[in-house]
PDB file of C-alpha atoms in Angstrom:
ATOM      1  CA  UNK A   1     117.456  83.593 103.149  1.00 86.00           C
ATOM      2  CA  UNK A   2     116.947  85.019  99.908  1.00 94.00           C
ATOM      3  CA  UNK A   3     117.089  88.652  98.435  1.00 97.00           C
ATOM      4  CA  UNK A   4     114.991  90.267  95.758  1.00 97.00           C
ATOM      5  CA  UNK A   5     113.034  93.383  94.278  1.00 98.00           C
ATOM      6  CA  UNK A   6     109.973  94.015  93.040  1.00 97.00           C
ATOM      7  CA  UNK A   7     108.889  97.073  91.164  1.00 98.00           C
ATOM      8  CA  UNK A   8     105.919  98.588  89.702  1.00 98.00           C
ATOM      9  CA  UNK A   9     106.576 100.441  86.602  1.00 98.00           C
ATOM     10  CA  UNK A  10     103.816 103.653  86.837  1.00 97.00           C
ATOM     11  CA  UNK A  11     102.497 105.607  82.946  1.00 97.00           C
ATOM     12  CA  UNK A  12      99.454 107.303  82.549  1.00 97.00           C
ATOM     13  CA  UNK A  13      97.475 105.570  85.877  1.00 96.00           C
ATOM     14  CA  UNK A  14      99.087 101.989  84.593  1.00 97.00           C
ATOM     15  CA  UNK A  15     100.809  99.563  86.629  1.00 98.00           C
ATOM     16  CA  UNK A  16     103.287  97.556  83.958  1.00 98.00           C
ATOM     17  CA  UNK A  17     102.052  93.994  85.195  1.00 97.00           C
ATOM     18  CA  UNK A  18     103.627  90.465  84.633  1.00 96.00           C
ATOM     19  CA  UNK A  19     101.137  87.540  84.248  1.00 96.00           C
ATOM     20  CA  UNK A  20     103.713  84.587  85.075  1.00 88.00           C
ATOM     21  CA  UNK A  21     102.854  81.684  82.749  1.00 89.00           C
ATOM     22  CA  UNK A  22     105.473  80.423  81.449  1.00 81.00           C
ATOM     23  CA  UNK A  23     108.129  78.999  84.044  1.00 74.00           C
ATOM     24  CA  UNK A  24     107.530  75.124  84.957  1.00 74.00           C
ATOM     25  CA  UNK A  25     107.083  75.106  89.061  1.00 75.00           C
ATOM     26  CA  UNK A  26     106.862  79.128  89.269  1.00 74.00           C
ATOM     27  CA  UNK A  27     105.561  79.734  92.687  1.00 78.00           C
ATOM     28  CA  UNK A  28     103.810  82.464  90.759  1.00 79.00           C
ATOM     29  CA  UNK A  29     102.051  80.554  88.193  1.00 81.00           C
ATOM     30  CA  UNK A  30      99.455  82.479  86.803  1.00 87.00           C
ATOM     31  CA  UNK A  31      99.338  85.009  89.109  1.00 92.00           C
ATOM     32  CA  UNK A  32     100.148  88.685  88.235  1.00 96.00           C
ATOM     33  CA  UNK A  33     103.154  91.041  89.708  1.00 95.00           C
ATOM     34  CA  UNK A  34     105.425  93.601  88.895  1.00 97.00           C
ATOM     35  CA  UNK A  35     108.818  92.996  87.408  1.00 97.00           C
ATOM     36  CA  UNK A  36     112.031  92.092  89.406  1.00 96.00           C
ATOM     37  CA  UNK A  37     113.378  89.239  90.754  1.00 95.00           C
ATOM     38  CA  UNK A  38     116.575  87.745  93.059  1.00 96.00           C
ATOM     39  CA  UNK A  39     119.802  89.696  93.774  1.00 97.00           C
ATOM     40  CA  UNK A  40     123.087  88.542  92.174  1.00 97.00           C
ATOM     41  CA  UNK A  41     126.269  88.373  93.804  1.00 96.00           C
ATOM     42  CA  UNK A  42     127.211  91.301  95.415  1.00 96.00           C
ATOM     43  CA  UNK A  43     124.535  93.493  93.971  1.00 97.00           C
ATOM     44  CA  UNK A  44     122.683  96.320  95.737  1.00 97.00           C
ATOM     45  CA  UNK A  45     118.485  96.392  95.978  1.00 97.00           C
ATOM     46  CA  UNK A  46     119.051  99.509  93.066  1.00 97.00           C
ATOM     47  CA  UNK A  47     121.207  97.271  90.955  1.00 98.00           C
ATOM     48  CA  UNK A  48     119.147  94.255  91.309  1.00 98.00           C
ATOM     49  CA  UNK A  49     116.630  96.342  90.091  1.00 98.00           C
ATOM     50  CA  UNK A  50     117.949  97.824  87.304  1.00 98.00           C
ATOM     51  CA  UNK A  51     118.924  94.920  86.049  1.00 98.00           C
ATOM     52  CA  UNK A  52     115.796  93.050  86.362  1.00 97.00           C
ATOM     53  CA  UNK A  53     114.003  95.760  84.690  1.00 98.00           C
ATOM     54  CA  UNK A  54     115.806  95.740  81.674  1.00 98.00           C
ATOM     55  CA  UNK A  55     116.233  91.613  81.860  1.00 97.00           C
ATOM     56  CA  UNK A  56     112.368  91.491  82.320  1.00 96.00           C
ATOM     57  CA  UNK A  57     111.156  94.431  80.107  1.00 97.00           C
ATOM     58  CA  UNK A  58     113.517  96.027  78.135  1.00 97.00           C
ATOM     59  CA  UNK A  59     113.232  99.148  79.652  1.00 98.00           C
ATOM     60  CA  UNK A  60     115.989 101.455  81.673  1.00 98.00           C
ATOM     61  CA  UNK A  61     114.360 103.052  84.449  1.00 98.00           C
ATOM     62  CA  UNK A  62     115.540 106.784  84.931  1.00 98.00           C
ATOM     63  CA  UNK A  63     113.466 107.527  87.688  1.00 97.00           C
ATOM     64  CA  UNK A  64     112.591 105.107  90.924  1.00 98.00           C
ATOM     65  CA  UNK A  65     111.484 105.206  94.644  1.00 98.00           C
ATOM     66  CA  UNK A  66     112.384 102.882  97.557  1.00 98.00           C
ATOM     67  CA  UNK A  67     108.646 102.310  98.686  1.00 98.00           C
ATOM     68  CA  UNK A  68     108.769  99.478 101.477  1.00 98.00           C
ATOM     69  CA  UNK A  69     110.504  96.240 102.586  1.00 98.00           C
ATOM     70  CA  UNK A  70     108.553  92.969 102.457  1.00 98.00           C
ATOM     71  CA  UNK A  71     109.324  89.932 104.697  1.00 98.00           C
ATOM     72  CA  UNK A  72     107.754  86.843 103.192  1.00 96.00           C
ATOM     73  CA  UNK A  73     107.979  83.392 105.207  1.00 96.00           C
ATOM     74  CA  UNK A  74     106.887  80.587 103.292  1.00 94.00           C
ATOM     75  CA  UNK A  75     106.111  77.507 105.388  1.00 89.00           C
ATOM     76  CA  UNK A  76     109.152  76.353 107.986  1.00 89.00           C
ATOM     77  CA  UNK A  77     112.191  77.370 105.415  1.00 90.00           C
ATOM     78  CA  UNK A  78     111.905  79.734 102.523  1.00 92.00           C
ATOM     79  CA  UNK A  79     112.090  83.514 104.275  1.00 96.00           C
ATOM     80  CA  UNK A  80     112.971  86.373 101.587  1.00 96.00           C
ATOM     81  CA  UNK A  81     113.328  90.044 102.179  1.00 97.00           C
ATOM     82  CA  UNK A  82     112.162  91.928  98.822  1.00 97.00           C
ATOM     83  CA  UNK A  83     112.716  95.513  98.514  1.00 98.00           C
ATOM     84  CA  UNK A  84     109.743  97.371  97.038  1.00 98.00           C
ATOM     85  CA  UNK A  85     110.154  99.938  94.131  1.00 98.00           C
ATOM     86  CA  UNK A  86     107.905 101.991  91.964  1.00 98.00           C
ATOM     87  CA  UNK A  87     109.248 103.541  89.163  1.00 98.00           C
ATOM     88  CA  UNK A  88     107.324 106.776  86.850  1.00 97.00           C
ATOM     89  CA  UNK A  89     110.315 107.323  84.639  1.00 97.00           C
ATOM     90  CA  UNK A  90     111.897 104.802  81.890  1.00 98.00           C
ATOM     91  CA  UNK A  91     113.620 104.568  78.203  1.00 98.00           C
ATOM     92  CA  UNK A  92     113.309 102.127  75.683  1.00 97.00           C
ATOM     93  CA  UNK A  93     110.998  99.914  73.856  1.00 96.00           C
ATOM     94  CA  UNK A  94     109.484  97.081  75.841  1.00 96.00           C
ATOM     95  CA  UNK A  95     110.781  94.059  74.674  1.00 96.00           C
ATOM     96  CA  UNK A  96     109.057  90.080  75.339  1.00 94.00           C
ATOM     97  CA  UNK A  97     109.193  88.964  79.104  1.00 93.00           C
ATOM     98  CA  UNK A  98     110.133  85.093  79.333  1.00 90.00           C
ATOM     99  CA  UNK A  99     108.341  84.652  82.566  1.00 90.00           C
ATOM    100  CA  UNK A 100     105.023  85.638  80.950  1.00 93.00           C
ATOM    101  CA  UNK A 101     103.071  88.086  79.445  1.00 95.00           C
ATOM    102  CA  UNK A 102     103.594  92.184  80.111  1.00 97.00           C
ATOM    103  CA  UNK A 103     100.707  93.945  79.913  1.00 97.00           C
ATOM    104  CA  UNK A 104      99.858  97.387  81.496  1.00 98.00           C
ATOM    105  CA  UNK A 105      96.918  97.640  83.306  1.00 98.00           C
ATOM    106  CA  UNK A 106      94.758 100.702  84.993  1.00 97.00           C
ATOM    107  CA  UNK A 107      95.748 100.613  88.733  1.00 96.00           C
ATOM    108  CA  UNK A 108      91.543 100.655  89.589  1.00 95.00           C
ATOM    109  CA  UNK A 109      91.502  97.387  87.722  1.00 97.00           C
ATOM    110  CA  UNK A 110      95.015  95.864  89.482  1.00 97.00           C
ATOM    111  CA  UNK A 111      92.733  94.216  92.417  1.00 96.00           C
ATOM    112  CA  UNK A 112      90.282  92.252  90.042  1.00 96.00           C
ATOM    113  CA  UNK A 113      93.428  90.503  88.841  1.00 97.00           C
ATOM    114  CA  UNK A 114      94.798  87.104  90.408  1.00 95.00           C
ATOM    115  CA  UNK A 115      97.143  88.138  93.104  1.00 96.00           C
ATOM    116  CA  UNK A 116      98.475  87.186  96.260  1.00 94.00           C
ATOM    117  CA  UNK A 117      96.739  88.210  98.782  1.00 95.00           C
ATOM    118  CA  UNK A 118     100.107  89.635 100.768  1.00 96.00           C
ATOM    119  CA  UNK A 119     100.240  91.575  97.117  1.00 96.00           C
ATOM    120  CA  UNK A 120      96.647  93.393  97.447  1.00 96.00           C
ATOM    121  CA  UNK A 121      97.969  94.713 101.283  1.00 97.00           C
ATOM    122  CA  UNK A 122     101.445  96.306 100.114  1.00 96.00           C
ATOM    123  CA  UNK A 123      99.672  97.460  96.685  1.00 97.00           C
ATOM    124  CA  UNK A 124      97.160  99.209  98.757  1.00 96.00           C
ATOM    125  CA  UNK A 125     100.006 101.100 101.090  1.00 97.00           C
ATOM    126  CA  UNK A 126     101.067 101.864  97.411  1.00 97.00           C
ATOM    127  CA  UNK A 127      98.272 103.470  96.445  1.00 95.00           C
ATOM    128  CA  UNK A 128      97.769 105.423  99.610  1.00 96.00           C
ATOM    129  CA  UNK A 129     101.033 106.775  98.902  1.00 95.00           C
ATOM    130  CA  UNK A 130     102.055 105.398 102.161  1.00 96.00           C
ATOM    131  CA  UNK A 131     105.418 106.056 103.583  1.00 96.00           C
ATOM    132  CA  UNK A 132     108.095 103.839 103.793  1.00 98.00           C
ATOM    133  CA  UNK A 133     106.861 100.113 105.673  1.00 98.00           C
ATOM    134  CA  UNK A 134     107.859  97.307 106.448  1.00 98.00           C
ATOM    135  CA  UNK A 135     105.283  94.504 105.647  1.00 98.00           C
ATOM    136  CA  UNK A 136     105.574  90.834 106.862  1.00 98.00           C
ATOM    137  CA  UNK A 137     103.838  88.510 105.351  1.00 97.00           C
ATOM    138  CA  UNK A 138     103.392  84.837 106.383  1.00 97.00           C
ATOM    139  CA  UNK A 139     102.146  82.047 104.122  1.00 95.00           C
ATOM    140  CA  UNK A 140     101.508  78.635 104.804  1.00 94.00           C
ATOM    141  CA  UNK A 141     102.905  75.485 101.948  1.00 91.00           C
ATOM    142  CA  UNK A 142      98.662  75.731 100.568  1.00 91.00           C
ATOM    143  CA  UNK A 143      99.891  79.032  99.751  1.00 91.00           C
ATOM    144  CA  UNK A 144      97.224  81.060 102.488  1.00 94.00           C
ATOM    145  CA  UNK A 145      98.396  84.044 104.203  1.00 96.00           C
ATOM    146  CA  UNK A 146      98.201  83.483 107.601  1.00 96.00           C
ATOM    147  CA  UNK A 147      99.724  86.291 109.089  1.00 96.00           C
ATOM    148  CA  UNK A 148     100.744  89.963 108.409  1.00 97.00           C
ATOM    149  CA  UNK A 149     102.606  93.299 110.097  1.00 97.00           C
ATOM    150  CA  UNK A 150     102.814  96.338 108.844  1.00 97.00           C
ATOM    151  CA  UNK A 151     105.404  98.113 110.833  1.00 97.00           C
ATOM    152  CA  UNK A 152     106.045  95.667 113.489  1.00 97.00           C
ATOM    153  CA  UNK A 153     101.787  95.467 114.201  1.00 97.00           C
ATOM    154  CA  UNK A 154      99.746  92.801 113.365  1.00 97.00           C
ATOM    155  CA  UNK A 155      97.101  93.525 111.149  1.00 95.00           C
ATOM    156  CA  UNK A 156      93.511  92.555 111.204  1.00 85.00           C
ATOM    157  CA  UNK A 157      92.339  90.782 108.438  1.00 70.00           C
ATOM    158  CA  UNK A 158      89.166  89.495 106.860  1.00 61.00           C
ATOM    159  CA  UNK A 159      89.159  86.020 106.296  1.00 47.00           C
TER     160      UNK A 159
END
């Protein structure tokens, strides 16, 4: 089982997004998140997060919310539990990302991008400023989401 966060920086109707290109064998290759990543030892989800943040972009967050937590199961062994953040207040000065690019992009335009799929569904709560979920999402080793709950309830999806 493995622990992580995810957050999605907000300024001026921007999502700060992450195009992962860099990392040989990133299960994210070329897709585009937010920033964040695994907990170390004995951290909480908040100091996971702030320390990804600043790790990732360079920026201290002074304001966050605890939007949703996201079950992923990846084929028969990999299950992670990733607590879901958005943040609208930060310092600093963005610095270079070694996972990829950082680039913030206009939250109408966030769906044209390459994303999961399981992405586009808690992204969506996000935007509908939807209260706290939890969101299981089930992908098989071709990477295809095959199954996903929103609150304990299956939901219907277009394939």
């Amino acid at each position: 089982m493995k622990l992580s966060t995810l957050c999605y920086i907000e300024k001026d109707g921007q999502y700060l997004m992450l195009h992962r290109t860099v990392k040989k064998n990133d299960v994210n290759k070329d897709k585009w998140i937010g920033v964040g990543g695994h907990f170390e030892h004995q951290e909480s989800p908040e100091e996971c997060l702030l320390r990804e943040v600043k790790e990732e972009t360079g920026y201290t967050l002074k304001s966050w919310k605890y939007r949703g937590i996201v079950t992923f199961v990846y084929g028969e062994d990999i299950v992670e539990y990733m607590s879901l953040y958005t943040a609208d207040r930060f310092s600093g000065e963005e610095i270079p990302c070694d996972e990829g690019e950082l680039e913030w992009v206009d939250k109408e335009k966030i769906m044209d991008l390459n994303l999961w799929d399981g992405d586009k569904i808690f992204l969506k709560l996000l935007a509908e400023e939807h209260p706290f979920f939890s969101l299981k999402l089930v992908y098989d080793t071709n990477d295809v989401l095959t199954y996903a709950a929103l609150d304990g309830k299956e939901l219907e999806r277009k394939m």
